[in-house]
PDB file of C-alpha atoms and ligand atoms in Angstrom:
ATOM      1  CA  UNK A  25      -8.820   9.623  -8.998  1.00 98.00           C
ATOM      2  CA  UNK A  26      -5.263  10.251  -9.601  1.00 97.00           C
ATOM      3  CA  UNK A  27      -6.046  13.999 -10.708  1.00 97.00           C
ATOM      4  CA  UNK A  28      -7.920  14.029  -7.241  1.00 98.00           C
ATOM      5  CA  UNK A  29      -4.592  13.146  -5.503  1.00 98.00           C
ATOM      6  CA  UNK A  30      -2.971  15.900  -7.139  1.00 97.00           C
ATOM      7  CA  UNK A  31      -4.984  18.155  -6.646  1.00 97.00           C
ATOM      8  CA  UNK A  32      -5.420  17.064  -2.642  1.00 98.00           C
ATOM      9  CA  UNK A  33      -1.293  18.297  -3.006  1.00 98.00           C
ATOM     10  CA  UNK A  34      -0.489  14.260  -3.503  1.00 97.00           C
ATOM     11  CA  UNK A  35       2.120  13.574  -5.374  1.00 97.00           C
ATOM     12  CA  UNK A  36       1.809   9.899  -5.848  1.00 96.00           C
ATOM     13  CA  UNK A  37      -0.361   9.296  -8.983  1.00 97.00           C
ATOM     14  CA  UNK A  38       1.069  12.237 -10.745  1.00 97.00           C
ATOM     15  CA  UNK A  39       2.226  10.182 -13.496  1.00 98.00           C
ATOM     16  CA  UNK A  40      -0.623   8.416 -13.672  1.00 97.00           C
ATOM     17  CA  UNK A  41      -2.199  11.935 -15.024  1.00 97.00           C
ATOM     18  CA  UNK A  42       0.762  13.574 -16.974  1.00 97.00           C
ATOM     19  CA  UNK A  43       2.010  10.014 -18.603  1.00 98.00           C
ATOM     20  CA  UNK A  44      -0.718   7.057 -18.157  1.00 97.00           C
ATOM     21  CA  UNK A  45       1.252   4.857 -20.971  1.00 98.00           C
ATOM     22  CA  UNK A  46       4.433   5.571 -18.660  1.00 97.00           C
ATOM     23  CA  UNK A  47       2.367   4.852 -15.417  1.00 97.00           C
ATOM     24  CA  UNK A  48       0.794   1.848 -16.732  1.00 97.00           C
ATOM     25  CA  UNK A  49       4.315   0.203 -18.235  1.00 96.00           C
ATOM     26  CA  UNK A  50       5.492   1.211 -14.629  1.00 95.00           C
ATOM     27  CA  UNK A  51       3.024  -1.370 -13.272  1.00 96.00           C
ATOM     28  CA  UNK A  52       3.508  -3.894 -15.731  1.00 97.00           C
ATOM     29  CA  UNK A  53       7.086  -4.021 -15.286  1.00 97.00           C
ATOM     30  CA  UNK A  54       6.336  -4.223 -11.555  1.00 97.00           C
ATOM     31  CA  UNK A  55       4.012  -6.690 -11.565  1.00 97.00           C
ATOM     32  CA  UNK A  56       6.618  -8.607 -13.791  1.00 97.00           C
ATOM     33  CA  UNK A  57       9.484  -8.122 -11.287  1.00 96.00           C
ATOM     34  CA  UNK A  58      11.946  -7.136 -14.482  1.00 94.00           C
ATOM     35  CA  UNK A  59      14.171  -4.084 -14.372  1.00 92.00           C
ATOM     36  CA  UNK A  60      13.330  -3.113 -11.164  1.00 95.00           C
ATOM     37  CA  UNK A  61      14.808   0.194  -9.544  1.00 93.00           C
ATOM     38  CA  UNK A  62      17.094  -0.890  -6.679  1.00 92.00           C
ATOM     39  CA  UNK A  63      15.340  -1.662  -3.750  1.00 92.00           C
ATOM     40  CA  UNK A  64      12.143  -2.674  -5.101  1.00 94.00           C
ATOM     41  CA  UNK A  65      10.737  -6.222  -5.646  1.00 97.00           C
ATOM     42  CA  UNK A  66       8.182  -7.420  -7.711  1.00 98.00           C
ATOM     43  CA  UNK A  67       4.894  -5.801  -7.135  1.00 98.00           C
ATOM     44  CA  UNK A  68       1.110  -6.005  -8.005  1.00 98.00           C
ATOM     45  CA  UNK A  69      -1.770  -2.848  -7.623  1.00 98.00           C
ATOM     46  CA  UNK A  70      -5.003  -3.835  -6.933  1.00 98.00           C
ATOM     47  CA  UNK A  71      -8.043  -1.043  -7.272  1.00 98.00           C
ATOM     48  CA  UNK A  72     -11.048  -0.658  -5.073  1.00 98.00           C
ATOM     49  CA  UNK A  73     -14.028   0.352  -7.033  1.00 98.00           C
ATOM     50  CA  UNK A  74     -17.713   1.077  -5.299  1.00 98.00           C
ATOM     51  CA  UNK A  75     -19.927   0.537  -8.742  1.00 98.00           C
ATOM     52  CA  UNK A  76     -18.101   2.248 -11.563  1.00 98.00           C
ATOM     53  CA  UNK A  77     -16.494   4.667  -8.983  1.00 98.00           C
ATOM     54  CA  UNK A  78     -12.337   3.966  -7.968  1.00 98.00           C
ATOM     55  CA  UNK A  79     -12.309   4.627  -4.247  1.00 98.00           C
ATOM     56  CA  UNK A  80      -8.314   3.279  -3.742  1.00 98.00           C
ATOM     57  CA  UNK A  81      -5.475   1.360  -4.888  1.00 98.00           C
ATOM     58  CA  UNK A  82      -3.260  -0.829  -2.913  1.00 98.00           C
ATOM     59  CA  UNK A  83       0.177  -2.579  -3.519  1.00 98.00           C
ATOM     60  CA  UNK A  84       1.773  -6.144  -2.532  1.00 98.00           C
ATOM     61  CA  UNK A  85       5.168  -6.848  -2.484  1.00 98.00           C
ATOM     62  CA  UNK A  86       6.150 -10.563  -3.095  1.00 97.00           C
ATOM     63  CA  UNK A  87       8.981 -10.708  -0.995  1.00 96.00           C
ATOM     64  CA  UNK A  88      10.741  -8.297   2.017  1.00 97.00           C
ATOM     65  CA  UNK A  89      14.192  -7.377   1.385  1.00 96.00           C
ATOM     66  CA  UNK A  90      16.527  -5.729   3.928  1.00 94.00           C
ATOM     67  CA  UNK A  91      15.223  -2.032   2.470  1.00 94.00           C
ATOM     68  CA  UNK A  92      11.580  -3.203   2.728  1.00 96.00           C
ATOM     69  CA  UNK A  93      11.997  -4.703   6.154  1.00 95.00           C
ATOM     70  CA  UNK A  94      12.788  -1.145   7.361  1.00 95.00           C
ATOM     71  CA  UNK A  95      10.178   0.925   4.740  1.00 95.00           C
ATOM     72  CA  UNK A  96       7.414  -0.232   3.265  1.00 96.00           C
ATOM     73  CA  UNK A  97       6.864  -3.851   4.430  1.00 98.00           C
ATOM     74  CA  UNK A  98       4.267  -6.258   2.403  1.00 98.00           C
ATOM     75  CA  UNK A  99       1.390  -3.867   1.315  1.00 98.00           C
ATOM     76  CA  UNK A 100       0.495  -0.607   0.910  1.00 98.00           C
ATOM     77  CA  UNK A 101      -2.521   1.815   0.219  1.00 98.00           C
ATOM     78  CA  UNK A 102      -4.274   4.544  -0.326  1.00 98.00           C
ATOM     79  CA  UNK A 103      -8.030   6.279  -0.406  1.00 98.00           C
ATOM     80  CA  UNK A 104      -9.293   8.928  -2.330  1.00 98.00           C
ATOM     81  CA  UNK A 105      -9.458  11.937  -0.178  1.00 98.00           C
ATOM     82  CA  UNK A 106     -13.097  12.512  -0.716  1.00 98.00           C
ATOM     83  CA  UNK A 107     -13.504   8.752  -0.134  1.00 98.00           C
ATOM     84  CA  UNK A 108     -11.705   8.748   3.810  1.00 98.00           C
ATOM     85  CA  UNK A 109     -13.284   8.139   6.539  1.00 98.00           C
ATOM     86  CA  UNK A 110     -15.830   5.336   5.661  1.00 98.00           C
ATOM     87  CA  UNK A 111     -14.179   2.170   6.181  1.00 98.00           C
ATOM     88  CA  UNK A 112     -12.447   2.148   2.921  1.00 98.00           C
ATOM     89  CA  UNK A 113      -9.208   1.840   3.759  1.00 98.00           C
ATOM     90  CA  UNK A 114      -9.910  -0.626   6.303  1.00 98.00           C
ATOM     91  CA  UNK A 115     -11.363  -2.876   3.561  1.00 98.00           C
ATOM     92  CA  UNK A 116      -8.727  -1.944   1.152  1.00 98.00           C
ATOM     93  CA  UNK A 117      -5.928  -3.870   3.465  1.00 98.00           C
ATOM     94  CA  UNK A 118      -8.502  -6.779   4.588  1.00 98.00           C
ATOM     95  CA  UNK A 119      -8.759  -7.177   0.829  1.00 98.00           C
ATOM     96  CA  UNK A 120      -5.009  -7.288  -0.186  1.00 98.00           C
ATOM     97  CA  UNK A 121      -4.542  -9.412   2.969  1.00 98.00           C
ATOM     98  CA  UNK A 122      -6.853 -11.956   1.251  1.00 97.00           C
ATOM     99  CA  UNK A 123      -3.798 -11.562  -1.930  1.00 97.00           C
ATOM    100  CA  UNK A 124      -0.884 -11.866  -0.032  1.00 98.00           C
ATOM    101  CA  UNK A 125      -2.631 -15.129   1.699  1.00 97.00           C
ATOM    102  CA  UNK A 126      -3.299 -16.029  -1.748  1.00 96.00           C
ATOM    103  CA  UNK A 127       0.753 -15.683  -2.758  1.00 96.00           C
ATOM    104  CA  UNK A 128       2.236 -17.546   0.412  1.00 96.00           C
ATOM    105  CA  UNK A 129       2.039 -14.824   2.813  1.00 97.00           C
ATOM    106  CA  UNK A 130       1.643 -15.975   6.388  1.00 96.00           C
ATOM    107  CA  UNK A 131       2.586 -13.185   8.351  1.00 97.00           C
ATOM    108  CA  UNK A 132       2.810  -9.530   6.575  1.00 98.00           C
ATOM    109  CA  UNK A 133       4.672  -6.277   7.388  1.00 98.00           C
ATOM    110  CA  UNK A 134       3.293  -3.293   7.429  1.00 98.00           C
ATOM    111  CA  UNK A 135       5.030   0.307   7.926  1.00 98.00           C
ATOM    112  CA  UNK A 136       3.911   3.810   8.820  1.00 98.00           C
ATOM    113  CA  UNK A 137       4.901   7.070   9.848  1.00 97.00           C
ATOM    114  CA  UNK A 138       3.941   7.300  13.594  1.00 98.00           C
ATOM    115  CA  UNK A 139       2.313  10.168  13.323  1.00 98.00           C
ATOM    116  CA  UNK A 140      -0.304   8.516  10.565  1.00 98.00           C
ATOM    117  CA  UNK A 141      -3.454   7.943  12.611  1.00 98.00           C
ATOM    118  CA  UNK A 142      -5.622   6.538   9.470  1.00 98.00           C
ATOM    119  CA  UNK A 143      -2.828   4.503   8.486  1.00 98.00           C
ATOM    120  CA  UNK A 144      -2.324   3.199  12.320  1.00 98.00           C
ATOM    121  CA  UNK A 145      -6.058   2.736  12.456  1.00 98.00           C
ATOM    122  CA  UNK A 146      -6.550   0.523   9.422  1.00 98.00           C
ATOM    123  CA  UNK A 147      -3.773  -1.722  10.408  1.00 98.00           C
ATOM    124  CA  UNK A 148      -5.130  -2.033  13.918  1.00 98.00           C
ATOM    125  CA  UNK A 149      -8.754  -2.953  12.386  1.00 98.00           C
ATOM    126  CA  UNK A 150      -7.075  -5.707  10.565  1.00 98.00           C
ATOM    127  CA  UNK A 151      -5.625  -7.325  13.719  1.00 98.00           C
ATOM    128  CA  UNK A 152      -2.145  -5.634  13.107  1.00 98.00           C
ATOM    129  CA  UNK A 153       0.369  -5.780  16.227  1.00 98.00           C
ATOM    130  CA  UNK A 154       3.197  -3.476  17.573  1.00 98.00           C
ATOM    131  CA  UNK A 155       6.585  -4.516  15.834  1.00 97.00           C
ATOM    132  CA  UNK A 156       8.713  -1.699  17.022  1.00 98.00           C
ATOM    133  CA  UNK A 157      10.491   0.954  15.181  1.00 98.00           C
ATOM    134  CA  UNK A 158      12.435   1.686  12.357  1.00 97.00           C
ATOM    135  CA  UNK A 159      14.409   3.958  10.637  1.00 96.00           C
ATOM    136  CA  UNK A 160      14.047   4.156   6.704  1.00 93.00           C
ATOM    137  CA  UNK A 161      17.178   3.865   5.011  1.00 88.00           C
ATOM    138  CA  UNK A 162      16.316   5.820   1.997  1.00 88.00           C
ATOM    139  CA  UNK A 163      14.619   8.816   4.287  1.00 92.00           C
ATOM    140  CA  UNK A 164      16.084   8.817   7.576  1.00 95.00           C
ATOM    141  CA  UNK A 165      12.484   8.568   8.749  1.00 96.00           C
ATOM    142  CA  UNK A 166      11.156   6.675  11.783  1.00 98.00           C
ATOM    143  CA  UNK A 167       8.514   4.187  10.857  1.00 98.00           C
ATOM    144  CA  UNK A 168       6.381   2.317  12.850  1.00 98.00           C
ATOM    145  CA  UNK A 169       6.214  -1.748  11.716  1.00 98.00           C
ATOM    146  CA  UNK A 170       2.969  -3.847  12.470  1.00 98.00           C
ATOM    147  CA  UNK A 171       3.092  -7.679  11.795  1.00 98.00           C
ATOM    148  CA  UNK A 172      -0.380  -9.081  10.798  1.00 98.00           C
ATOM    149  CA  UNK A 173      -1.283 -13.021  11.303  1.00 97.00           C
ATOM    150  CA  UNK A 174      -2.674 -14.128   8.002  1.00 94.00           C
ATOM    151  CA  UNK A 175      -4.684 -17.373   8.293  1.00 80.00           C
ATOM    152  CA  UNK A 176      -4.376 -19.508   5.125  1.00 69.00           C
ATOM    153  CA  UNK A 177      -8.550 -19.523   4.937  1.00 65.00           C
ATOM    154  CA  UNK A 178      -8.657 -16.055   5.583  1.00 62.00           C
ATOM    155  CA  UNK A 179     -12.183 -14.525   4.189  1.00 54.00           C
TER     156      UNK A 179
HETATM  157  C1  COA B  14      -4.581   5.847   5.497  1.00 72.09           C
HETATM  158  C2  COA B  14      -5.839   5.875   4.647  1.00 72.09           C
HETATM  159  C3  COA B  14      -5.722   4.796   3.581  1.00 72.09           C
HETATM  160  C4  COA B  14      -7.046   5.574   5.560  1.00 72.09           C
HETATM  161  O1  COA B  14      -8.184   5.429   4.738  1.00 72.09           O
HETATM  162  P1  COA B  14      -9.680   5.580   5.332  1.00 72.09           P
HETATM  163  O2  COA B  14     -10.587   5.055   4.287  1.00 72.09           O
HETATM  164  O3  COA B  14      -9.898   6.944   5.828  1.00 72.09           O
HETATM  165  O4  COA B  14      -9.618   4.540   6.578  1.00 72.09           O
HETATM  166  P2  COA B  14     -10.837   4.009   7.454  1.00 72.09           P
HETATM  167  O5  COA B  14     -12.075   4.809   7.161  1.00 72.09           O
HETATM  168  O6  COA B  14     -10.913   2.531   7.285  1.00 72.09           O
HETATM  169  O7  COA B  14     -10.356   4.366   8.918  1.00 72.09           O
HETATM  170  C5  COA B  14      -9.525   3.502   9.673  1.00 72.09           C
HETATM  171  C6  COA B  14      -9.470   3.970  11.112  1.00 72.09           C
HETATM  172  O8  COA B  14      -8.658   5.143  11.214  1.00 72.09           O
HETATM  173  C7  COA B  14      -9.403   6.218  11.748  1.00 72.09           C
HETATM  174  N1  COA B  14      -9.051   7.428  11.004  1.00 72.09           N
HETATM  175  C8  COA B  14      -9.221   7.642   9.688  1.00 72.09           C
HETATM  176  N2  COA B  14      -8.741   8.848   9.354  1.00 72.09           N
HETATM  177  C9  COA B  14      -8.255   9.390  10.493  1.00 72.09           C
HETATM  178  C10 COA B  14      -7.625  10.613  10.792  1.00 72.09           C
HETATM  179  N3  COA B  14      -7.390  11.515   9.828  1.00 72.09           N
HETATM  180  N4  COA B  14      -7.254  10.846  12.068  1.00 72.09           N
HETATM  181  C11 COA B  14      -7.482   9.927  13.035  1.00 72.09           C
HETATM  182  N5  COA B  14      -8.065   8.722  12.811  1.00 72.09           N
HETATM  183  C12 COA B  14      -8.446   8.472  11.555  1.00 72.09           C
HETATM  184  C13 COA B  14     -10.862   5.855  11.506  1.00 72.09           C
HETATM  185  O9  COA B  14     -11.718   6.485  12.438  1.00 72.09           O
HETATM  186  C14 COA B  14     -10.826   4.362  11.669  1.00 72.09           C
HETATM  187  O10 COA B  14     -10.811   3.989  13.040  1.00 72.09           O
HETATM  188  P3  COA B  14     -12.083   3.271  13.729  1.00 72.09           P
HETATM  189  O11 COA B  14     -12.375   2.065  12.899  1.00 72.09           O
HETATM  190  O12 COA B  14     -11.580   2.959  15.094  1.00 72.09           O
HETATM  191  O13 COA B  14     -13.181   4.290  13.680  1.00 72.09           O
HETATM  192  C15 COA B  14      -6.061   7.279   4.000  1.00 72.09           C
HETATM  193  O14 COA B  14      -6.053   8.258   5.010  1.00 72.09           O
HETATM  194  C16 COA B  14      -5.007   7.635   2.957  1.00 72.09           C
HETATM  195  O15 COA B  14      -5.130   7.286   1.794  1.00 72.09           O
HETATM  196  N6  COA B  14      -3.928   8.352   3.373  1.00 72.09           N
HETATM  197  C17 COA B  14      -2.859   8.718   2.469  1.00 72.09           C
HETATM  198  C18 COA B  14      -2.008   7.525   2.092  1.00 72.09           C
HETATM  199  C19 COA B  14      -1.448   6.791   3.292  1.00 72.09           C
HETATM  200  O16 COA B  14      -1.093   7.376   4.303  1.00 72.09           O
HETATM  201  N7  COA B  14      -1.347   5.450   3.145  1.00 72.09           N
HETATM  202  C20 COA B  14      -0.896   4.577   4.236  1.00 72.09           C
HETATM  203  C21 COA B  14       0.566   4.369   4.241  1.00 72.09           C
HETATM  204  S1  COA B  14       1.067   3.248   2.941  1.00 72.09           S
END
């Protein structure tokens, strides 16, 4: 999956090929909230699989800091690219919502770029609402921010 990313012109899993030890310590430490770049906050990936198959991989933040109010709110995600298009990513973010429930979550932020239709899309099917803008402070990029309800029984 992560090769497919690459070679889509996706950056994001390109450790994940050239270093998986490195990639995989990444998470752990993440997911263990210990020596943590600035900025970041302790963090756990989740994988969508169809069958044997990984479709997508999503991440939840425990908590919002100032930087993550403005980029990169609760949870984020991603879908194959030969994967888009089929619901996937909706189900990726109804799925992680069911995590962040799980962790305390009652009401999670979500960012985009405005110009991300998919992204805007799978937020909206989860019952996402308009939060106003933003303007990331590592970037200079405005951001859209969506707020999503999380019921505590959520299924
Ligand atoms: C955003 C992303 C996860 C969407 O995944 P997906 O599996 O294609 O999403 P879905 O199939 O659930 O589609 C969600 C909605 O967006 C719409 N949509 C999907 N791709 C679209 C596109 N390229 N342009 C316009 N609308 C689009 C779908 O039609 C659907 O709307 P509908 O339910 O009203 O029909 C995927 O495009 C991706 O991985 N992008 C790169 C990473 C990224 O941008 N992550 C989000 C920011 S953290």
């Amino acid at each position: 999956m992560a090769r497919e990313f690459l070679e889509a012109g996706d950056p994001r899993l390109r450790l994940a090929c050239e270093d998986p030890d490195a990639f995989f310590d990444h998470l752990e430490r993440f997911e263990a909230g210990v020596d943590l770049p600035r900025n970041r906050v302790r963090q756990t990936w989740f994988w969508l699989y169809r069958g044997e198959r990984m479709i997508g991989a999503s991440r939840l933040r425990h908590r919002l800091i100032r930087f993550l109010q403005r980029d990169g709110g609760h949870i984020a995600y991603e879908i194959r690219p030969s994967e888009r298009r089929k619901g996937y990513g909706t189900e990726i973010l109804r799925l992680t919502l069911k995590e962040a429930a799980a962790i305390g979550v009652r009401r999670a932020l979500l960012t985009t770029d405005p110009t991300n239709a998919a992204s805007i899309g799978v937020i909206r099917n989860n019952g996402g609402t308009f939060g106003g803008n933003s303007v990331s402070l590592e970037s200079g990029q405005l951001l859209n921010r969506y707020w999503i309800e999380i019921r505590a029984d959520r299924g």
